Short mmCIF file of C-alpha atoms and ligand atoms in Angstrom, two decimals:
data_model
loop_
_atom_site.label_atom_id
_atom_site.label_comp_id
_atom_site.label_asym_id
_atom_site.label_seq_id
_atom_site.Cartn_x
_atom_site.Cartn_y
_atom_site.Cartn_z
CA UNK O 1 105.43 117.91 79.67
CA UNK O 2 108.70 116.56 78.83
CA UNK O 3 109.98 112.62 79.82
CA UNK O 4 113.12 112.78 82.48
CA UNK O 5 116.05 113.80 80.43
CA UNK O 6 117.54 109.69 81.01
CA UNK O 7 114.69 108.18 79.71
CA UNK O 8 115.77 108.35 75.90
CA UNK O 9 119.28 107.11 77.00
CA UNK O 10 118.13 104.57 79.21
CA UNK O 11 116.20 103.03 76.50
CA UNK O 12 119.05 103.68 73.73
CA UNK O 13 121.46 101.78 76.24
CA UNK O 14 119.21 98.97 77.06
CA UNK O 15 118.08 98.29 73.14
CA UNK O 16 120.70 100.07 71.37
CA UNK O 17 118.22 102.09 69.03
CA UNK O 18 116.10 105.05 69.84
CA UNK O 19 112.35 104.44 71.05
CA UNK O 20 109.53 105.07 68.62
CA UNK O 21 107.26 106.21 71.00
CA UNK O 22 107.33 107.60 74.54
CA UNK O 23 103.97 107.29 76.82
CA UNK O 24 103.32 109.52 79.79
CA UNK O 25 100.17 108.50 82.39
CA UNK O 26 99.71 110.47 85.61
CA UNK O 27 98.64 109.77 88.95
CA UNK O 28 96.03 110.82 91.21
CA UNK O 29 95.27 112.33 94.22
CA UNK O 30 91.41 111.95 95.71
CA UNK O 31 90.05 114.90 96.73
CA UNK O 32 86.77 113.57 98.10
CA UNK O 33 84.80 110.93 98.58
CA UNK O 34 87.33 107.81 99.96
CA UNK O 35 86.36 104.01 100.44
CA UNK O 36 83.21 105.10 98.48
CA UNK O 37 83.98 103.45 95.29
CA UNK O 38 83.38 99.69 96.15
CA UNK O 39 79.63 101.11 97.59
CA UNK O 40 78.84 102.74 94.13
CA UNK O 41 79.60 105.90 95.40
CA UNK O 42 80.81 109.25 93.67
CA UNK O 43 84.68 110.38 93.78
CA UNK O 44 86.60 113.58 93.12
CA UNK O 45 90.49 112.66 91.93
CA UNK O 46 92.72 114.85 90.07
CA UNK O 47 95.20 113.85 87.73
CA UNK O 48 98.52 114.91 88.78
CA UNK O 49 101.57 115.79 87.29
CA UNK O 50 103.78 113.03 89.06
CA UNK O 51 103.73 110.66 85.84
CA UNK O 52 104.52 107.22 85.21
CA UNK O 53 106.81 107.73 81.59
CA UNK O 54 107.66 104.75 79.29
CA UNK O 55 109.87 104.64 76.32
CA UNK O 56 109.25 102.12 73.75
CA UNK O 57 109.28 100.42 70.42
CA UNK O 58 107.47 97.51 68.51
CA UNK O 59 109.94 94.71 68.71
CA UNK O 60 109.92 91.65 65.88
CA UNK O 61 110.08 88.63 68.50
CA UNK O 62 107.34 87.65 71.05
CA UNK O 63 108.83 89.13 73.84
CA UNK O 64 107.69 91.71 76.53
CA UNK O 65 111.17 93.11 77.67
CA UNK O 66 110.89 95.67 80.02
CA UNK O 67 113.77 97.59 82.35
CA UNK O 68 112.75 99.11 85.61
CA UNK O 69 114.76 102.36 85.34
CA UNK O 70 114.12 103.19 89.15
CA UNK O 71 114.75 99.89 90.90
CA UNK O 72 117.70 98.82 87.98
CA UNK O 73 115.46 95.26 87.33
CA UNK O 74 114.69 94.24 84.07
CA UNK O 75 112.43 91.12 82.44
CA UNK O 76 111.56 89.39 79.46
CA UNK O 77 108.63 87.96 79.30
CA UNK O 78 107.25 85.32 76.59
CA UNK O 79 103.84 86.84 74.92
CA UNK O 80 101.89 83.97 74.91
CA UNK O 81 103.14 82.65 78.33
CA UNK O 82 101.73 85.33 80.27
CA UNK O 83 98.81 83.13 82.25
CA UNK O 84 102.14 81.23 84.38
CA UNK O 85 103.70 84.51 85.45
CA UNK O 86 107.42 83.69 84.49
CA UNK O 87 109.84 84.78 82.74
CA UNK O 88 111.46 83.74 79.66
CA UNK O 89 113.97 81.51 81.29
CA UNK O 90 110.75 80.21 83.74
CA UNK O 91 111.61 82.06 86.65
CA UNK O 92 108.85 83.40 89.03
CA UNK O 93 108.26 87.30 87.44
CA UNK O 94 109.57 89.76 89.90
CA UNK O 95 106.30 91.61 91.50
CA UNK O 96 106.65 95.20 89.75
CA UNK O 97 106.48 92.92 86.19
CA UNK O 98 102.98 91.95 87.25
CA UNK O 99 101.50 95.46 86.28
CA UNK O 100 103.02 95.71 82.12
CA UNK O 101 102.10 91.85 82.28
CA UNK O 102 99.12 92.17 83.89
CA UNK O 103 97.96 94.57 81.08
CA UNK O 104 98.88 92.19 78.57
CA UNK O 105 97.62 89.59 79.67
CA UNK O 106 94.10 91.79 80.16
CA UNK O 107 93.80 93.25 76.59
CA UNK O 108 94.59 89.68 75.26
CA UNK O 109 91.62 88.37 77.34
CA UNK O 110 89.23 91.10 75.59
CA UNK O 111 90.83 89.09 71.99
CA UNK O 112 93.05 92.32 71.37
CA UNK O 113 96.53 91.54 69.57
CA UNK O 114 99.05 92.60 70.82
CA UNK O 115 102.79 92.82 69.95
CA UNK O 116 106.19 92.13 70.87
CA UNK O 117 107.48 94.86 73.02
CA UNK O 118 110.59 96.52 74.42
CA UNK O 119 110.25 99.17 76.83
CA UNK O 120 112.40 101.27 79.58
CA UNK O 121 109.71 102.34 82.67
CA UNK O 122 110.44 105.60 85.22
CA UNK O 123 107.92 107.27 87.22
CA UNK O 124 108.27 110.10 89.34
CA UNK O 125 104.47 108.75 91.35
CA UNK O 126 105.87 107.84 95.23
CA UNK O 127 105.64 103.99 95.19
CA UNK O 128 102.49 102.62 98.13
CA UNK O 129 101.93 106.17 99.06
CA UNK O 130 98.07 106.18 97.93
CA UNK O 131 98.90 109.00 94.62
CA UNK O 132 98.33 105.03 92.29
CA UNK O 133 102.11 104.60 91.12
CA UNK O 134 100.37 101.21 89.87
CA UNK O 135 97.72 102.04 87.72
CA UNK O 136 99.64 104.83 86.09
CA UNK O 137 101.90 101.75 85.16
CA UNK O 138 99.23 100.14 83.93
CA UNK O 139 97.47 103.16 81.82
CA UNK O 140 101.13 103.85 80.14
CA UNK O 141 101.48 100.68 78.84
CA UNK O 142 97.74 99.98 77.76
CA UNK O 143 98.19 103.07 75.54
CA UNK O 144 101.79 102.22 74.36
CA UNK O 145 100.05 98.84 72.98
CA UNK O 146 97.16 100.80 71.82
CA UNK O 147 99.79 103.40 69.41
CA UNK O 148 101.33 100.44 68.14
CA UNK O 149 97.92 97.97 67.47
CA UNK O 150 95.59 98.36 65.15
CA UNK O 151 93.05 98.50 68.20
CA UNK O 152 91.28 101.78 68.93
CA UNK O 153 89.47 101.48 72.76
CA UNK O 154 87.77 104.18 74.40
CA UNK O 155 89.13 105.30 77.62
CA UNK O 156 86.70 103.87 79.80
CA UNK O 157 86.83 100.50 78.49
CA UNK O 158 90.94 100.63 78.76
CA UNK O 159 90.85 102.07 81.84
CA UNK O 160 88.46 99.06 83.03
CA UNK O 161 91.04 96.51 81.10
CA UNK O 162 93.81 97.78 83.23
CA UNK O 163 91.62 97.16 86.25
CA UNK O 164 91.20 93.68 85.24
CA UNK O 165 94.84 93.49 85.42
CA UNK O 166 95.30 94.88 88.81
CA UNK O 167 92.21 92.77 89.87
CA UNK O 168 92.75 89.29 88.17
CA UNK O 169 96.62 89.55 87.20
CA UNK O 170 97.97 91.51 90.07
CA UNK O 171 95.76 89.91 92.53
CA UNK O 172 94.69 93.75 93.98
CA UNK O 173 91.03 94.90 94.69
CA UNK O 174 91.07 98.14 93.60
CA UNK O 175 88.08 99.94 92.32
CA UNK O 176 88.31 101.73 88.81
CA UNK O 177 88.82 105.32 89.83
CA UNK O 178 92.66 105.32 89.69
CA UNK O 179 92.58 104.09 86.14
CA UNK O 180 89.43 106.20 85.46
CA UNK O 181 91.57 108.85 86.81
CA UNK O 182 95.04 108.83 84.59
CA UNK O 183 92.90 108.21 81.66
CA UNK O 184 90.54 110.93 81.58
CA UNK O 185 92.06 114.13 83.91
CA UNK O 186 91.65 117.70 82.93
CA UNK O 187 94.00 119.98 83.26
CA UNK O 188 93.24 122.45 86.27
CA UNK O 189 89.88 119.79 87.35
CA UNK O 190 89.20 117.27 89.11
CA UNK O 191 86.55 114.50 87.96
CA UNK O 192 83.69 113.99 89.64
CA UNK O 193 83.11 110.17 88.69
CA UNK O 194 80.21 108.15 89.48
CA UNK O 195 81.47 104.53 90.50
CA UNK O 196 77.98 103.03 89.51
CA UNK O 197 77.10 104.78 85.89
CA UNK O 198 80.85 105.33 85.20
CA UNK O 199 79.16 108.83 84.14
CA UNK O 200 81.64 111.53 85.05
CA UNK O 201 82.32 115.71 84.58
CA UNK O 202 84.90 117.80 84.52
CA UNK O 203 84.86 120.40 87.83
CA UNK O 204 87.29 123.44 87.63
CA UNK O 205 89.64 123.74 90.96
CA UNK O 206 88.51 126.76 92.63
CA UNK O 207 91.24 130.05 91.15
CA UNK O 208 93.75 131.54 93.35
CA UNK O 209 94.62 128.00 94.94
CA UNK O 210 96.44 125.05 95.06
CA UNK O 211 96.54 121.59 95.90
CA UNK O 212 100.04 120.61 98.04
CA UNK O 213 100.35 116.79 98.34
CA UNK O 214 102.32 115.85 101.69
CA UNK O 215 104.07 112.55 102.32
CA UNK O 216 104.13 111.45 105.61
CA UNK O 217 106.66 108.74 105.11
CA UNK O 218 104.96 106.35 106.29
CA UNK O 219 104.35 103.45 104.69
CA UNK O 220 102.15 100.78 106.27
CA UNK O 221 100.94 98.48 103.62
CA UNK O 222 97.10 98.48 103.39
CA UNK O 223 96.37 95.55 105.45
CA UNK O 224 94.38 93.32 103.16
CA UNK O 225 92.54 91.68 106.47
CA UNK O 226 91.74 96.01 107.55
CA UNK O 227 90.62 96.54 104.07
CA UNK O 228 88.28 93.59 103.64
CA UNK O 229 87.04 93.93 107.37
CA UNK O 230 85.71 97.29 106.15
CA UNK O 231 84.17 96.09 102.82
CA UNK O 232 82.51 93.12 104.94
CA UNK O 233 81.28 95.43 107.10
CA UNK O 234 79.91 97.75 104.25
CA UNK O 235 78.36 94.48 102.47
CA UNK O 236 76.84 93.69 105.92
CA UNK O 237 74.96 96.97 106.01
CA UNK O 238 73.63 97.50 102.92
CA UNK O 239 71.85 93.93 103.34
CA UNK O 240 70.55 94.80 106.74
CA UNK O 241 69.32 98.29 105.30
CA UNK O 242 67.92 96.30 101.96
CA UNK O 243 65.72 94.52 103.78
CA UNK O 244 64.43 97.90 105.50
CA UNK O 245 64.52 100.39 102.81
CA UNK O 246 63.62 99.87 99.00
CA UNK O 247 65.85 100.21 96.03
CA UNK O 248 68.93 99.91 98.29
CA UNK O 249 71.79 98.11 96.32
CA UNK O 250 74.94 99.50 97.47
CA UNK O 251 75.51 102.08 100.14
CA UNK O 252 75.22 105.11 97.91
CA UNK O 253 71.82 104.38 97.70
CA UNK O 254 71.29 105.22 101.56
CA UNK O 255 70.26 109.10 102.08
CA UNK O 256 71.30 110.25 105.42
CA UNK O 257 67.77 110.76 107.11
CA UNK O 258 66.68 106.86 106.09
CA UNK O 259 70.46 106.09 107.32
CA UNK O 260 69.15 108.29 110.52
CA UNK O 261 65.95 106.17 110.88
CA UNK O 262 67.27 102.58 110.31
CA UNK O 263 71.43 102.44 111.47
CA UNK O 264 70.01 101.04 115.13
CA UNK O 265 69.51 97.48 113.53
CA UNK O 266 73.28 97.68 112.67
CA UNK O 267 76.20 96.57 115.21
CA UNK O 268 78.07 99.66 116.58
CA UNK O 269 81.11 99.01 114.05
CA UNK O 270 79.32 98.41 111.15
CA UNK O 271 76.96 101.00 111.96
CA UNK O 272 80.53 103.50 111.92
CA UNK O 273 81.53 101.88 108.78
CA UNK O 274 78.13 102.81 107.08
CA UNK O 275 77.81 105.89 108.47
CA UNK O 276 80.97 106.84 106.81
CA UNK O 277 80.27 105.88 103.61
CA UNK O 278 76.63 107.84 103.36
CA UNK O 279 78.09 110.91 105.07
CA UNK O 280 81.01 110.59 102.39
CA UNK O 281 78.59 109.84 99.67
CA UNK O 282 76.51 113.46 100.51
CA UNK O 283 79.57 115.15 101.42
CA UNK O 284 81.51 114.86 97.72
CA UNK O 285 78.55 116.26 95.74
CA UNK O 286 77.87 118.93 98.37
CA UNK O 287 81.55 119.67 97.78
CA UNK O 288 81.31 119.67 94.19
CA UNK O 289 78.63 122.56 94.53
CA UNK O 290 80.79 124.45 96.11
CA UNK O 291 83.85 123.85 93.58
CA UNK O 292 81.07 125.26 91.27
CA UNK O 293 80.73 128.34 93.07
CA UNK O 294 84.34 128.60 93.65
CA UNK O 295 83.91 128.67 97.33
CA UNK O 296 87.46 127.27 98.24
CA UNK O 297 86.20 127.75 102.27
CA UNK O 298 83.15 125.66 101.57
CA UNK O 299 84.87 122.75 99.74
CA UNK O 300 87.79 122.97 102.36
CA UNK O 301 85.94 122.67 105.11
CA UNK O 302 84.04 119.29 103.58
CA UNK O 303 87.90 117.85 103.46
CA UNK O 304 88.43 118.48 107.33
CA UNK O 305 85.05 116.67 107.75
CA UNK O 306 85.81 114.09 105.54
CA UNK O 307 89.33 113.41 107.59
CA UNK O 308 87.57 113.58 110.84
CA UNK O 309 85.13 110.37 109.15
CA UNK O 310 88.00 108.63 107.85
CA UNK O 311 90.03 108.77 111.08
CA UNK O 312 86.75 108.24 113.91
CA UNK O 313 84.15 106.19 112.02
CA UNK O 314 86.11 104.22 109.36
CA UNK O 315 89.43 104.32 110.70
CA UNK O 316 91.99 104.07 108.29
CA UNK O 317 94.13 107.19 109.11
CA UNK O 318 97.31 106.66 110.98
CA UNK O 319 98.79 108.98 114.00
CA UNK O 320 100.99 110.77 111.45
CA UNK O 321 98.13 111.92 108.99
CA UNK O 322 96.57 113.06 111.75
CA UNK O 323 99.71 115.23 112.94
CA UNK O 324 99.66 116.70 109.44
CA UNK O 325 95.95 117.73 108.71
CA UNK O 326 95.97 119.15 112.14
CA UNK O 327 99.00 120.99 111.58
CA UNK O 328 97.80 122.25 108.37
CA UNK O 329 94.07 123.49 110.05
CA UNK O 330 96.23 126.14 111.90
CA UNK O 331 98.58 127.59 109.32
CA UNK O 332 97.52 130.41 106.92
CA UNK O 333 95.63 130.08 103.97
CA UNK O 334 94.73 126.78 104.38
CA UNK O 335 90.91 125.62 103.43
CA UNK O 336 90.56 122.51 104.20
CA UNK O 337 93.10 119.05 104.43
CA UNK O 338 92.59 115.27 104.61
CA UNK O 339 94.13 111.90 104.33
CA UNK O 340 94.19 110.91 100.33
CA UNK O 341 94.43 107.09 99.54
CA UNK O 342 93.16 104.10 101.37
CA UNK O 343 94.70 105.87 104.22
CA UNK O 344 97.09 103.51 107.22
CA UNK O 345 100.02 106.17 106.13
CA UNK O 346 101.11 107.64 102.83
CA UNK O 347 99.90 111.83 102.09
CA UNK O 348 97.74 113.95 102.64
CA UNK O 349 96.23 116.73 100.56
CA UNK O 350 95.48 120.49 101.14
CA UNK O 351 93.71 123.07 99.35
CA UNK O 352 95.76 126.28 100.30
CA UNK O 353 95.88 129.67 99.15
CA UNK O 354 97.91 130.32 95.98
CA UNK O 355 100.18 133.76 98.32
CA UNK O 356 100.71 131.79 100.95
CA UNK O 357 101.85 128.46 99.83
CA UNK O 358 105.52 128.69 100.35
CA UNK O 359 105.40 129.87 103.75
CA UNK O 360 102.65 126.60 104.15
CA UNK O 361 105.53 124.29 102.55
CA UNK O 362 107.87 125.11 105.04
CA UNK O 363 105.78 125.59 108.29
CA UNK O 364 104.16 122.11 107.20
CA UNK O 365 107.40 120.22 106.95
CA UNK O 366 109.02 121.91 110.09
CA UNK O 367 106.48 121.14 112.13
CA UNK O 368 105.89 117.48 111.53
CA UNK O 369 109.97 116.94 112.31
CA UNK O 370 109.37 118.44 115.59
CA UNK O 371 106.27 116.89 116.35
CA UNK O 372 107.11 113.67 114.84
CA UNK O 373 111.00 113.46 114.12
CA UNK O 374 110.03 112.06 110.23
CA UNK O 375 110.40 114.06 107.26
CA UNK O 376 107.33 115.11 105.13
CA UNK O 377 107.65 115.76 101.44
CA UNK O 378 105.46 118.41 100.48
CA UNK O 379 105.09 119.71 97.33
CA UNK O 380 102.39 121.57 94.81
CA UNK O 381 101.12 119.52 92.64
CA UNK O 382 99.19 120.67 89.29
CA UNK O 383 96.08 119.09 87.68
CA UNK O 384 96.87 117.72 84.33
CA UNK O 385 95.50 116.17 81.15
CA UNK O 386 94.68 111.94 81.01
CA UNK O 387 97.87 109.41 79.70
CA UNK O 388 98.93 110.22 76.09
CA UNK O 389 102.08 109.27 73.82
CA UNK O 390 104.56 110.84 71.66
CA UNK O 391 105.92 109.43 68.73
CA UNK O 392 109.12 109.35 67.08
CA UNK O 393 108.98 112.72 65.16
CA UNK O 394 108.09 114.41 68.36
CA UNK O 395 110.69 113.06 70.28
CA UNK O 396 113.47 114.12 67.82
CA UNK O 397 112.66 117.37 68.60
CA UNK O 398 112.58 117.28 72.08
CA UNK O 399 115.94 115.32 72.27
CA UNK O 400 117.55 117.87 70.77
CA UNK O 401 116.05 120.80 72.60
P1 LIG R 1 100.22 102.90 94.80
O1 LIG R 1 99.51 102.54 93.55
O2 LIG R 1 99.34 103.52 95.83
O3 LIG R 1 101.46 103.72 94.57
P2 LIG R 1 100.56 100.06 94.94
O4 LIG R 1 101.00 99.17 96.04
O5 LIG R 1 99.22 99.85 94.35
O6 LIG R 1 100.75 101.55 95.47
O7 LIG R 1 101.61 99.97 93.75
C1 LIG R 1 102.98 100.05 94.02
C2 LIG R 1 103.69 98.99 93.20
O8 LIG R 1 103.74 99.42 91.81
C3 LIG R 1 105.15 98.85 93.59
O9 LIG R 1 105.31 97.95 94.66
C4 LIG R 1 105.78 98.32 92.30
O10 LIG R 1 105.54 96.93 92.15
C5 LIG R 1 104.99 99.06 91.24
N1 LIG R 1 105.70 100.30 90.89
C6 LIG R 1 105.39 101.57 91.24
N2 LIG R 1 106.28 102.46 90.76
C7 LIG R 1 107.20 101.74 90.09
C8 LIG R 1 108.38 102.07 89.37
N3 LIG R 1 108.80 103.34 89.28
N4 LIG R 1 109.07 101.08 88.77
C9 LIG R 1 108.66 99.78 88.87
N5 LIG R 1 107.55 99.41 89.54
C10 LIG R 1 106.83 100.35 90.16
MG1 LIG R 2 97.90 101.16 93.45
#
C-alpha cells in the first residue's frame, strides 16, 4: 500500500528535507461482538484498509512537531513537558495533539526514551464514525518512535501503551481492541480477540464475499453519560449475578441458561443491558464457527441478530442505522448487516456477495436519500495486515514510481 501521493511533499514543505521513514496503521471495523470488551468478552474486528499514514524523521531538538495535513493545524510540543498538555509557547494543545502526545507521554511512563520528532499526519479513517481514526493515530506514531528507538515492544504491550494514552492522556475509555486491532490484522481475517486473556486467532473471511462499510453521516458523539449508564448497568449485573452464580467476574462469564435462571433478580433495564452482553458473548464464537466453515449465511445472519440486540436491549443504534441494515436485509446478496462502533450514528457493516456488490453500493445509497434525505458513503473495504513503516530507501523508490 502506497502513502497519499502529498504526504512526501507535505512533509518536504513543512521541514524542508525528505522524511526518513513513513508509518502506515489501519483502522477497524467490528464484525461481532460490540460493548463486550469492558465485560471481558470476545470480539471479531478487521483491520481495514482506511489507514492513518505519517511521515517522519528523528529531529536533533526536544521537540514533538507535528502538522495535521487534513485539518491544516500544526504543534510543537516540548518532550519533557508533555504531563501540562501545552505547547511550546504554553498554549492549551489543540485536542487532535492529544493522541501523538498522548503516546509519548505513555511510552515515557513505561521508562522508554524517546526522541525529538517531526512528523506530517493524514488519514483516510472517517473522523467519530466508530472505524477508530484515533487509535490508528496512536498505533502510527508508537511504531514511528519504535523505528527510530532503540526499544523493541511486542505488539500487545504497544498496543496496550497506546491505550494508556487514549485512557489516561486523552481522557477516553476505550477498551484495547481498536489498538489490538491496527496492530495485529491479517490480511483477508478478522481477529477473534479475547478481551480477558488478550489470547487471539486469525479467522479467514468467508471466499466469494465482501465486507462494504456504510456511513450514515451521522455523527452523534457517544454520549459519555449513555456510555457509562450502560457500563453501570453491566457492573450492576455481574455483582447481582456474583452473588448467585460462582466464578462470575465479568459478564462473559454468564452462560445463557444460568443468565435464563437468575436475570429476574435484575431491574428490567439492567436485566436488557446484561442480556445483551451474554447473548453477544455466545453469539461471536458461534459466528466464528461458522467463519470456519465458510458459511457466509450462518455468520450473516448472527450480524442481523446482533443489530436487533444492539438496537432493542442495549440501545445504542440510532434511527438511521436502523434505515440502513434494514435496507440492506432486502437487497441481493446480502448475508447479514449491523451497526459497527459504539453505535448513536456513524456505519454500518455488511457481508455481501462478491457478484452483486455494485448493484448493493448503489441500491444502498439510493435508498437511504429517499428514505432519509442524507447521503451514505458506502464503500468495500479490504482486510489488511497490522501498522508497519517504511524507511528511507523504500520510499525513494516509491517517490519516483
Ligand atoms: P473514532 O476513533 O471512532 O474515529 P474518536 O472520537 O475516538 O473517533 O477519534 C476522533 C478524533 O481523532 C478526532 O476528533 C481528532 O482529534 C483525531 N483525528 C482523527 N483523524 C484525524 C486526522 N486525520 N487528523 C488529525 N486528527 C485526527
Ligand atoms: Mg476512537
Amino acid at each position: 500500500m502506497n502513502p497519499p501521493p502529498n504526504l512526501l511533499s507535505a512533509f518536504n514543505n513543512a521541514f524542508n528535507k525528505l522524511p526518513k521513514l513513513v508509518a502506515r496503521a489501519p483502522g477497524r471495523v467490528n464484525l461481532l461482538g460490540e460493548h463486550v470488551d469492558y465485560n471481558d468478552g470476545w470480539v471479531l474486528p478487521v483491520a481495514i484498509d482506511h489507514t492513518a499514514w505519517i511521515a517522519a524523521s528523528p529531529c536533533s531538538s526536544d521537540l514533538i512537531s507535528v502538522h495535521a495535513l487534513d485539518l491544516g493545524e500544526a504543534v510543537s510540543i516540548q518532550i519533557d513537558d508533555l504531563e501540562h498538555k501545552v505547547d511550546v509557547r504554553g498554549k492549551p494543545l489543540p485536542a487532535w495533539s492529544y493522541y501523538p502526545a498522548g503516546v509519548a507521554w505513555a511510552l515515557q511512563q513505561h521508562s522508554l526514551q524517546i526522541g525529538g520528532l517531526d512528523a506530517v499526519l493524514t488519514s483516510t479513517i472517517p473522523l467519530g464514525a466508530g472505524l477508530s481514526s484515533s487509535a490508528a493515530i496512536e498505533v502510527a506514531f508508537a511504531v514511528t518512535w519504535q523505528a527510530f528507538s532503540g526499544w523493541q515492544l511486542n505488539p500487545m504491550t504497544m498496543a496496550q501503551i497506546c491505550q494508556t494514552a487514549e485512557n489516561a492522556y486523552v481522557g477516553v475509555n476505550c477498551g484495547l481492541m481498536d489498538q489490538f486491532a491496527s496492530l495485529h490484522g491479517v490480511a483477508g481475517n478478522a481477529l477473534l480477540f479475547d478481551c480477558r486473556t488478550l489470547e487471539w486467532e486469525p479467522v479467514p473471511l468467508p471466499q466469494g464475499t465482501s465486507l462494504v462499510i456504510a456511513d450514515s453521516g451521522v455523527r452523534r458523539s457517544l454520549g459519555d453519560s449513555a456510555y457509562n449508564e450502560r457500563r453501570t448497568a453491566c457492573e450492576q449485573a455481574t455483582r447481582t449475578l456474583a452473588e448467585r452464580l460462582p466464578n462470575v467476574h465479568a459478564l462473559r462469564d454468564v452462560s445463557i441458561d444460568a443468565f435464563d435462571q437468575h436475570s429476574h433478580a435484575l431491574p428490567s433495564v439492567v436485566r436488557r443491558r446484561a442480556e445483551h452482553v451474554v447473548d453477544e458473548c455466545a453469539r461471536t464464537l458461534e459466528a466464528v464457527e461458522h467463519l470456519r466453515s465458510g458459511d457466509a449465511l450462518g455468520f450473516g445472519k448472527l450480524m442481523y441478530q446482533g443489530h436487533a440486540s444492539l438496537r432493542d436491549l442495549y440501545q445504542v443504534s440510532c434511527p438511521e442505522l436502523d434505515v440502513l441494515v434494514e435496507i440492506a436485509t432486502g437487497l441481493p446478496g446480502c448475508y447479514g448487516a449491523r451497526l459497527t462502533g459504539a453505535g448513536f450514528g456513524g456505519c454500518t457493516v455488511n457481508l455481501v456477495k462478491e457478484g452483486n456488490v455494485e448493484s448493493f453500493l448503489q441500491a444502498l445509497s439510493m435508498e437511504y436519500w429517499n428514505r432519509t434525505g442524507k447521503q451514505a458513503s458506502a464503500w468495500v473495504c479490504q482486510a489488511v495486515g497490522g501498522a508497519s513503516t517504511s524507511m528511507a530507501t523504500t520510499l525513494k523508490r516509491i517517490n519516483i514510481q
